[in-house]
XYZ file of C-alpha atoms in Angstrom:
538
model
C -40.543 5.279 8.001
C -38.174 4.845 10.989
C -36.243 1.613 11.442
C -38.136 0.607 14.585
C -41.521 1.236 12.991
C -40.454 -0.581 9.832
C -39.348 -3.627 11.826
C -42.589 -3.519 13.753
C -44.589 -3.630 10.524
C -42.444 -6.484 9.212
C -42.932 -8.676 12.253
C -46.608 -7.816 12.497
C -47.063 -9.080 8.949
C -45.082 -12.195 9.841
C -47.324 -12.697 12.825
C -50.487 -12.460 10.731
C -49.140 -14.870 8.132
C -47.749 -17.399 10.587
C -50.897 -17.503 12.724
C -52.848 -19.708 10.274
C -49.724 -21.809 9.780
C -49.548 -22.482 13.495
C -53.257 -23.262 13.618
C -52.977 -25.676 10.707
C -49.986 -27.409 12.284
C -52.319 -28.529 15.033
C -54.110 -30.765 12.522
C -51.275 -33.309 12.533
C -50.085 -35.352 15.470
C -46.756 -37.123 15.694
C -44.862 -36.297 18.881
C -47.777 -34.999 20.944
C -48.908 -31.551 21.977
C -46.490 -28.627 22.281
C -47.591 -25.658 24.370
C -45.962 -22.326 23.555
C -46.149 -19.643 26.228
C -45.806 -15.909 25.526
C -42.279 -14.677 24.946
C -40.903 -12.807 27.958
C -39.765 -9.365 26.802
C -39.320 -7.770 30.225
C -35.708 -6.875 29.419
C -36.114 -6.452 25.665
C -36.226 -2.651 25.754
C -37.336 -1.186 22.418
C -37.531 -4.704 20.966
C -40.448 -5.666 23.208
C -42.798 -5.384 20.226
C -41.267 -8.627 18.900
C -42.918 -10.739 21.593
C -45.625 -12.286 19.402
C -43.340 -12.561 16.377
C -40.639 -14.475 18.234
C -43.142 -16.963 19.566
C -44.856 -17.445 16.206
C -41.541 -17.996 14.471
C -40.653 -20.616 17.081
C -44.008 -22.270 16.436
C -43.544 -22.351 12.660
C -40.038 -23.784 12.882
C -40.440 -26.288 15.731
C -43.968 -27.586 15.202
C -43.556 -28.050 11.436
C -40.588 -30.357 12.056
C -42.039 -32.225 15.015
C -45.425 -32.654 13.371
C -47.188 -31.894 16.641
C -50.403 -30.415 17.934
C -49.889 -26.788 18.929
C -51.444 -24.818 21.764
C -50.766 -21.117 22.270
C -51.258 -19.855 25.809
C -52.095 -16.203 26.365
C -50.207 -16.019 29.679
C -47.887 -17.974 31.926
C -49.826 -20.493 34.022
C -48.885 -23.321 36.361
C -49.754 -26.497 34.520
C -51.236 -29.411 36.384
C -51.236 -31.645 33.344
C -47.604 -32.186 32.296
C -48.190 -34.798 29.605
C -47.102 -32.477 26.801
C -44.093 -30.468 25.680
C -43.822 -26.936 27.101
C -41.779 -24.184 25.427
C -41.011 -20.866 27.124
C -38.987 -18.145 25.412
C -37.312 -14.904 26.394
C -35.875 -11.950 24.477
C -33.459 -9.616 26.248
C -31.040 -6.864 25.307
C -27.674 -7.070 27.058
C -24.460 -5.073 26.838
C -23.137 -7.732 24.444
C -26.129 -7.762 22.119
C -29.500 -9.492 21.925
C -30.054 -12.773 23.753
C -32.815 -15.228 22.790
C -33.466 -18.017 25.283
C -35.715 -21.062 25.403
C -36.679 -23.316 28.288
C -38.268 -26.535 27.093
C -39.826 -29.320 29.127
C -40.370 -32.821 27.836
C -43.648 -34.520 28.845
C -43.836 -35.424 32.548
C -40.478 -33.800 33.295
C -39.990 -31.009 35.816
C -36.419 -30.076 34.897
C -36.194 -27.911 31.764
C -33.624 -28.032 28.998
C -32.185 -24.564 28.419
C -31.015 -23.095 25.121
C -29.819 -19.666 24.068
C -28.451 -17.782 21.097
C -27.057 -14.287 20.527
C -27.542 -11.636 17.844
C -25.311 -8.607 17.545
C -28.230 -6.476 16.318
C -31.876 -6.786 15.263
C -30.911 -7.700 11.698
C -29.395 -10.970 12.987
C -32.335 -12.054 15.144
C -33.742 -14.512 12.606
C -30.332 -16.086 12.020
C -29.822 -16.471 15.765
C -33.319 -17.895 16.084
C -32.626 -20.522 13.422
C -29.528 -21.735 15.279
C -31.481 -21.855 18.529
C -34.301 -23.842 16.938
C -31.825 -26.380 15.545
C -30.600 -27.083 19.096
C -34.146 -27.369 20.453
C -35.263 -29.767 17.752
C -32.163 -31.911 18.129
C -32.507 -32.213 21.913
C -36.285 -32.551 22.212
C -37.146 -34.525 19.096
C -33.792 -36.126 18.125
C -33.805 -34.189 14.858
C -30.415 -34.650 13.220
C -28.245 -31.570 12.826
C -26.748 -32.327 9.426
C -24.125 -29.610 9.790
C -22.361 -31.678 12.458
C -22.392 -35.035 10.677
C -18.995 -36.039 9.397
C -19.774 -39.282 7.655
C -22.921 -39.608 5.611
C -24.211 -43.150 6.111
C -25.918 -44.878 3.242
C -26.394 -48.061 1.290
C -23.854 -50.308 -0.336
C -25.403 -52.593 -2.927
C -28.758 -51.938 -1.329
C -27.688 -52.641 2.273
C -27.291 -50.207 5.138
C -23.738 -49.402 6.148
C -23.159 -48.840 9.864
C -21.005 -45.815 10.517
C -20.124 -43.851 13.621
C -20.663 -40.193 14.398
C -17.917 -37.668 14.901
C -15.087 -38.674 17.222
C -15.500 -36.874 20.597
C -11.886 -35.666 20.493
C -12.210 -34.090 17.063
C -12.322 -30.327 16.895
C -13.350 -28.078 14.044
C -10.849 -25.586 12.721
C -12.361 -22.385 11.424
C -10.745 -20.042 8.900
C -12.978 -17.019 9.108
C -13.186 -13.404 8.056
C -15.824 -10.940 6.847
C -18.496 -13.321 8.083
C -17.148 -16.142 5.894
C -15.495 -19.287 7.189
C -14.376 -22.765 6.197
C -14.732 -25.385 8.918
C -12.935 -28.699 8.971
C -12.589 -31.641 11.317
C -9.025 -31.602 12.667
C -8.859 -35.403 12.535
C -9.667 -35.358 8.830
C -7.151 -32.574 8.207
C -4.397 -34.535 9.933
C -5.167 -37.705 8.005
C -5.750 -36.422 4.506
C -5.981 -32.761 3.576
C -5.880 -29.350 5.170
C -8.178 -26.646 3.820
C -7.268 -22.981 4.200
C -9.028 -19.819 3.075
C -6.686 -17.236 1.549
C -9.132 -14.554 0.484
C -12.703 -13.703 1.384
C -15.061 -11.346 -0.378
C -18.655 -10.381 0.275
C -20.452 -8.096 -2.174
C -23.275 -5.698 -1.544
C -26.701 -6.971 -2.520
C -27.496 -7.024 -6.222
C -30.979 -5.591 -6.857
C -32.098 -8.697 -8.742
C -33.700 -12.014 -7.833
C -31.498 -14.613 -9.450
C -32.576 -17.864 -11.044
C -29.022 -19.082 -11.421
C -25.368 -18.140 -11.241
C -22.081 -19.453 -12.570
C -18.520 -18.220 -12.958
C -15.572 -18.659 -15.301
C -13.022 -16.822 -17.408
C -15.449 -16.556 -20.296
C -13.379 -14.210 -22.491
C -9.882 -15.604 -21.859
C -8.419 -12.559 -20.084
C -7.366 -14.520 -16.917
C -9.985 -12.712 -14.826
C -13.054 -14.435 -13.411
C -16.436 -13.372 -14.727
C -19.599 -13.973 -12.719
C -22.876 -14.483 -14.581
C -26.231 -14.013 -12.869
C -29.500 -14.778 -14.655
C -33.006 -13.635 -13.869
C -36.054 -14.525 -15.958
C -35.619 -11.358 -18.002
C -31.936 -10.411 -17.980
C -28.432 -11.845 -17.924
C -25.891 -9.851 -15.909
C -22.153 -10.199 -16.482
C -19.763 -9.051 -13.761
C -16.022 -9.355 -13.315
C -14.106 -10.063 -10.124
C -11.115 -7.733 -10.123
C -9.084 -6.592 -7.112
C -11.707 -8.131 -4.826
C -14.412 -5.907 -6.252
C -17.334 -6.732 -8.491
C -17.382 -4.705 -11.702
C -20.481 -4.693 -13.886
C -19.628 -5.417 -17.522
C -22.882 -6.040 -19.374
C -26.636 -6.513 -19.003
C -28.197 -8.650 -21.728
C -32.010 -8.598 -22.157
C -33.559 -12.049 -22.526
C -36.574 -13.005 -24.657
C -39.931 -12.665 -22.929
C -41.894 -15.320 -21.077
C -38.944 -17.387 -19.834
C -38.578 -19.288 -16.586
C -34.828 -19.779 -16.287
C -33.585 -22.731 -14.258
C -29.938 -23.340 -15.246
C -26.946 -21.267 -16.315
C -23.670 -22.842 -17.468
C -20.572 -21.880 -19.461
C -18.118 -23.955 -21.520
C -15.884 -23.514 -24.563
C -17.091 -26.467 -26.613
C -16.144 -25.026 -30.008
C -12.555 -24.324 -28.898
C -12.421 -20.689 -30.023
C -11.121 -19.387 -26.683
C -14.453 -17.804 -25.670
C -16.866 -19.711 -23.471
C -20.387 -20.188 -24.737
C -23.158 -19.321 -22.289
C -25.847 -22.004 -22.082
C -29.167 -20.768 -20.715
C -31.780 -23.456 -20.065
C -35.359 -22.402 -19.373
C -39.020 -23.075 -20.061
C -41.747 -21.075 -21.758
C -45.335 -22.186 -21.163
C -43.988 -25.425 -19.738
C -41.954 -26.263 -22.833
C -38.133 -26.285 -23.118
C -36.510 -23.124 -24.443
C -32.734 -23.001 -24.420
C -30.358 -20.346 -25.726
C -26.651 -20.310 -26.510
C -24.686 -17.056 -26.715
C -21.165 -15.653 -26.462
C -19.879 -12.447 -24.947
C -16.506 -10.718 -25.008
C -15.180 -7.173 -24.586
C -14.136 -7.106 -28.220
C -17.235 -8.390 -29.982
C -20.023 -7.923 -27.415
C -23.001 -10.279 -27.496
C -23.402 -12.936 -30.158
C -26.432 -15.232 -30.149
C -25.432 -18.677 -31.400
C -28.722 -20.557 -30.980
C -32.183 -19.394 -29.944
C -35.454 -21.070 -28.950
C -33.984 -24.558 -28.874
C -36.679 -27.065 -27.916
C -34.295 -28.966 -25.641
C -33.011 -28.506 -22.142
C -29.265 -28.018 -22.617
C -26.305 -28.473 -20.311
C -22.537 -28.731 -20.977
C -21.007 -31.427 -18.791
C -17.711 -33.186 -18.252
C -17.304 -36.858 -19.123
C -14.180 -38.400 -17.500
C -11.669 -39.431 -20.134
C -13.468 -37.449 -22.819
C -13.862 -33.862 -21.636
C -16.707 -31.386 -22.001
C -19.709 -32.364 -24.124
C -23.154 -30.871 -24.668
C -26.075 -32.886 -23.273
C -29.790 -32.394 -23.880
C -33.190 -33.714 -22.850
C -36.710 -33.053 -24.131
C -40.236 -32.938 -22.793
C -42.645 -35.731 -23.442
C -46.416 -35.918 -23.304
C -48.024 -33.546 -20.811
C -44.856 -31.524 -20.356
C -43.211 -34.359 -18.408
C -39.485 -34.637 -18.979
C -38.863 -37.336 -21.553
C -36.691 -40.293 -20.628
C -33.297 -40.265 -22.265
C -30.382 -37.815 -22.260
C -28.567 -37.303 -25.568
C -25.313 -35.876 -26.790
C -26.017 -32.705 -28.720
C -24.055 -30.944 -31.461
C -24.088 -27.181 -32.001
C -23.646 -26.683 -35.733
C -22.906 -23.579 -37.754
C -25.948 -21.362 -38.205
C -27.302 -22.092 -34.744
C -28.713 -25.535 -35.478
C -28.478 -28.063 -32.642
C -28.810 -31.719 -33.583
C -29.346 -34.833 -31.490
C -26.615 -37.446 -31.232
C -26.392 -40.781 -29.461
C -28.104 -41.405 -26.166
C -26.067 -41.566 -22.959
C -26.121 -44.888 -21.172
C -27.848 -43.916 -17.924
C -30.584 -45.190 -15.608
C -33.942 -44.106 -17.042
C -35.044 -42.119 -13.988
C -32.132 -39.654 -14.184
C -32.848 -36.153 -15.448
C -30.440 -33.774 -17.158
C -29.730 -31.483 -14.203
C -29.790 -34.201 -11.525
C -26.454 -35.932 -12.104
C -22.729 -35.790 -12.844
C -20.145 -38.293 -13.990
C -17.275 -38.738 -11.511
C -14.402 -41.218 -11.245
C -14.660 -41.512 -7.484
C -12.255 -44.419 -6.984
C -9.726 -43.691 -9.731
C -10.372 -46.875 -11.735
C -11.033 -44.942 -14.990
C -14.669 -46.117 -14.972
C -16.881 -43.152 -14.068
C -19.576 -43.495 -11.449
C -22.919 -41.727 -11.815
C -23.732 -39.389 -8.921
C -27.301 -38.165 -8.847
C -29.952 -36.471 -6.725
C -33.353 -38.169 -6.632
C -36.790 -36.605 -6.170
C -36.389 -36.846 -2.383
C -33.149 -34.872 -2.783
C -31.108 -37.864 -1.635
C -27.612 -38.339 -3.010
C -27.193 -41.624 -4.926
C -24.157 -43.265 -6.522
C -24.315 -45.888 -9.290
C -21.393 -47.708 -10.847
C -20.963 -48.026 -14.618
C -23.175 -51.132 -14.556
C -25.987 -49.085 -12.924
C -25.631 -50.945 -9.634
C -26.586 -48.796 -6.665
C -23.568 -48.222 -4.432
C -24.853 -45.582 -2.043
C -27.913 -43.628 -0.937
C -27.741 -40.786 1.570
C -30.272 -41.232 4.388
C -31.324 -37.587 4.299
C -31.889 -35.093 1.537
C -29.753 -32.227 0.344
C -31.952 -29.234 -0.380
C -32.450 -27.707 -3.781
C -34.301 -24.599 -4.901
C -37.934 -23.602 -5.072
C -39.829 -25.479 -7.763
C -40.912 -23.799 -10.977
C -43.791 -25.147 -13.049
C -43.334 -28.598 -11.547
C -39.767 -28.887 -12.845
C -37.401 -30.070 -10.134
C -33.956 -28.582 -10.680
C -31.582 -29.171 -7.766
C -28.588 -26.944 -7.193
C -25.622 -28.078 -9.232
C -23.205 -30.825 -8.241
C -19.565 -29.889 -8.807
C -16.901 -32.502 -9.464
C -13.283 -31.668 -8.664
C -10.166 -33.260 -7.175
C -9.476 -30.913 -4.297
C -7.129 -33.299 -2.470
C -5.088 -33.969 -5.650
C -5.087 -37.764 -5.229
C -6.338 -38.606 -8.726
C -9.863 -39.462 -7.548
C -12.806 -37.152 -8.150
C -14.375 -35.406 -5.167
C -17.815 -33.824 -4.881
C -19.118 -30.437 -3.821
C -22.781 -30.214 -2.928
C -25.104 -27.642 -1.397
C -27.052 -28.660 1.681
C -30.081 -26.365 2.001
C -32.487 -27.269 4.785
C -36.030 -28.025 3.619
C -38.388 -26.515 6.191
C -41.794 -26.406 4.500
C -44.576 -27.246 6.966
C -46.366 -30.485 6.200
C -49.516 -28.637 5.287
C -47.553 -26.968 2.439
C -46.764 -30.220 0.626
C -46.710 -28.616 -2.829
C -44.289 -25.859 -1.858
C -40.633 -26.311 -1.019
C -38.979 -23.659 1.126
C -35.292 -23.698 2.018
C -32.963 -22.036 4.505
C -29.688 -22.709 6.363
C -27.475 -23.504 3.385
C -23.904 -24.807 3.381
C -21.493 -26.006 0.717
C -19.947 -29.348 1.670
C -16.779 -30.923 0.271
C -17.083 -34.725 0.140
C -14.637 -37.521 -0.704
C -15.508 -41.125 -1.509
C -14.163 -44.041 0.556
C -15.924 -46.892 -1.341
C -18.622 -47.214 1.360
C -19.955 -43.697 1.188
C -18.960 -40.061 1.369
C -16.824 -38.473 4.063
C -17.171 -34.759 4.610
C -13.773 -33.058 4.384
C -14.902 -29.491 4.978
C -17.889 -27.199 4.833
C -18.588 -23.493 4.725
C -20.234 -21.546 7.494
C -24.011 -21.712 7.671
C -25.955 -19.235 5.525
C -29.374 -18.649 7.107
C -30.533 -17.295 3.744
C -29.986 -20.691 2.019
C -27.910 -20.828 -1.185
C -29.284 -20.021 -4.643
C -26.360 -21.351 -6.684
C -22.612 -21.895 -6.455
C -19.530 -22.712 -8.501
C -15.913 -23.728 -7.849
C -13.115 -22.645 -10.181
C -9.649 -24.160 -10.112
C -7.131 -21.425 -10.827
C -4.180 -21.652 -13.187
C -0.698 -20.495 -12.213
C -1.227 -17.222 -14.090
C -4.460 -16.530 -12.225
C -2.886 -17.126 -8.814
C -0.437 -14.214 -9.169
C 1.783 -15.733 -6.518
C -0.957 -16.021 -3.890
C -1.652 -19.249 -2.021
C -4.871 -19.870 -3.914
C -5.710 -23.081 -5.719
C -9.432 -22.527 -6.190
C -12.187 -19.979 -5.808
C -15.592 -20.816 -4.414
C -18.474 -18.565 -5.527
C -21.752 -18.611 -3.580
C -24.951 -16.681 -4.308
C -27.401 -16.154 -1.443
C -30.746 -14.353 -1.387
C -31.182 -11.094 0.467
C -33.666 -12.320 3.025
C -33.226 -15.360 5.219
C -36.860 -16.341 5.293
C -39.173 -16.931 2.334
C -42.033 -15.355 4.252
C -40.079 -12.132 4.701
C -39.179 -12.015 1.030
C -42.813 -12.601 0.105
C -44.140 -9.935 2.453
C -41.561 -7.280 1.693
C -41.271 -7.904 -2.012
C -37.510 -8.260 -1.669
C -35.472 -10.097 -4.225
C -31.818 -9.164 -4.014
C -28.843 -11.486 -4.054
C -25.346 -11.271 -2.663
C -22.147 -12.860 -3.968
C -19.647 -14.425 -1.580
C -16.196 -15.565 -2.673
C -13.675 -17.772 -0.893
C -10.101 -18.149 -2.097
C -9.131 -21.683 -1.067
C -5.933 -23.659 -0.729
C -6.024 -27.425 -0.398
C -2.872 -28.810 1.224
C -2.512 -32.586 1.073
C -0.653 -34.608 3.689
C 2.270 -35.374 1.382
C 2.700 -31.684 0.538
C 3.058 -30.762 4.222
C 5.601 -33.468 4.934
C 3.357 -35.040 7.590
C 4.038 -38.680 8.267
């Protein structure tokens, strides 16, 4: 099948699937009616067949956010009644690429707001469309563009904290290459820390649909391994000379729904254990195994009826934590220290002192202010970031949510939180993924994500300040990990950490569903964090 015909089939299927979505969106009414006119493809050349698809994708993305009635016109007409929003779109091929434009009128206004975005080729049309839609929503419906917020306002002891938006004189510095970039507010860089990228790597797509990813030097050879888990297999790769080398594929027991993959050397033997947490028929099933070049695969514990996760406790180090199901497959209150004994037996220890509502994969301990008393940073069911002190007093709540991953069997497992000290000031900092939740309101039981970024946050006692973020991934982010590198691992390069990001092959859930796609791609940033005192800046 030729490329043009294949794309035509793809967008036709999208059109057929999005049509009922658009019709259903008309059942809710929040901002009023939005009229979408046919997309002008006069200058689209061989892409003219995308006319209906472009309009329907605009409908699905704009109307689902605005919560509006939708009307689709079959042709351009001169409206007498101007009491509604009007959206006109255009697709054109130029010598520089593909241009997508929108003219949008607010109710009773005769002067349009104009927006446009570019794609270098047809494969980037959806990404360009997403950026365009973000501008339209922000201007027409005051929808916040979270990628441009520098300070995340929240609550302090239950009260709102008033904070300002980005300073108008601040400019973002971008360290980019191979489609990867780190962006940072220049004002923040001058005041605290400068972030540079020293290496960038983008793999080809892996032919697997991942449930989780992590990275670490699991066998002690000073080279980073990357582990990717599906529901049936565990893949082990190695990053060497900026190439991904496949080392091992480990079959997993049948019937699993994997939701978390972690590594840690809790027994101190120099080889990291691999902790795989999953469910089978709604019940916890966790597995612990080791792998090395010398000895291959060794299963340490199988079919453990606990959700398991190694985690760092400030002042103590890495420990194994666990949580069980209760009645009706609901996660049972209480997270316990666990002990992996010889022979594969895992026993329950004392219970962590935590707020009851917190679940095993929703939180981290972090000493945010350097007082040696760890705070509890957690993500709630609305995907809001919350911070509690050691007395369980609420210090902060983010006003908006940070996206997670698609739900599995009713178990909410957000993407991991990573604690590190990237500005080397003795206080813990936080890395978090911000995936945009874009499920239409009529799909309340399904969570779909796109437009993912990793954000580096520091704590200033009132809330979090964003120090840097990655470029926007229209495909969302499946999982990520940050590794601090030792002197031996740096090999003289200006690298202090490596950021690993796993993204799905397709940028839209609907495309993945229609095409049966399920690949993932690994992206790696080498990063150097240069503090003010290290640069000699006054």
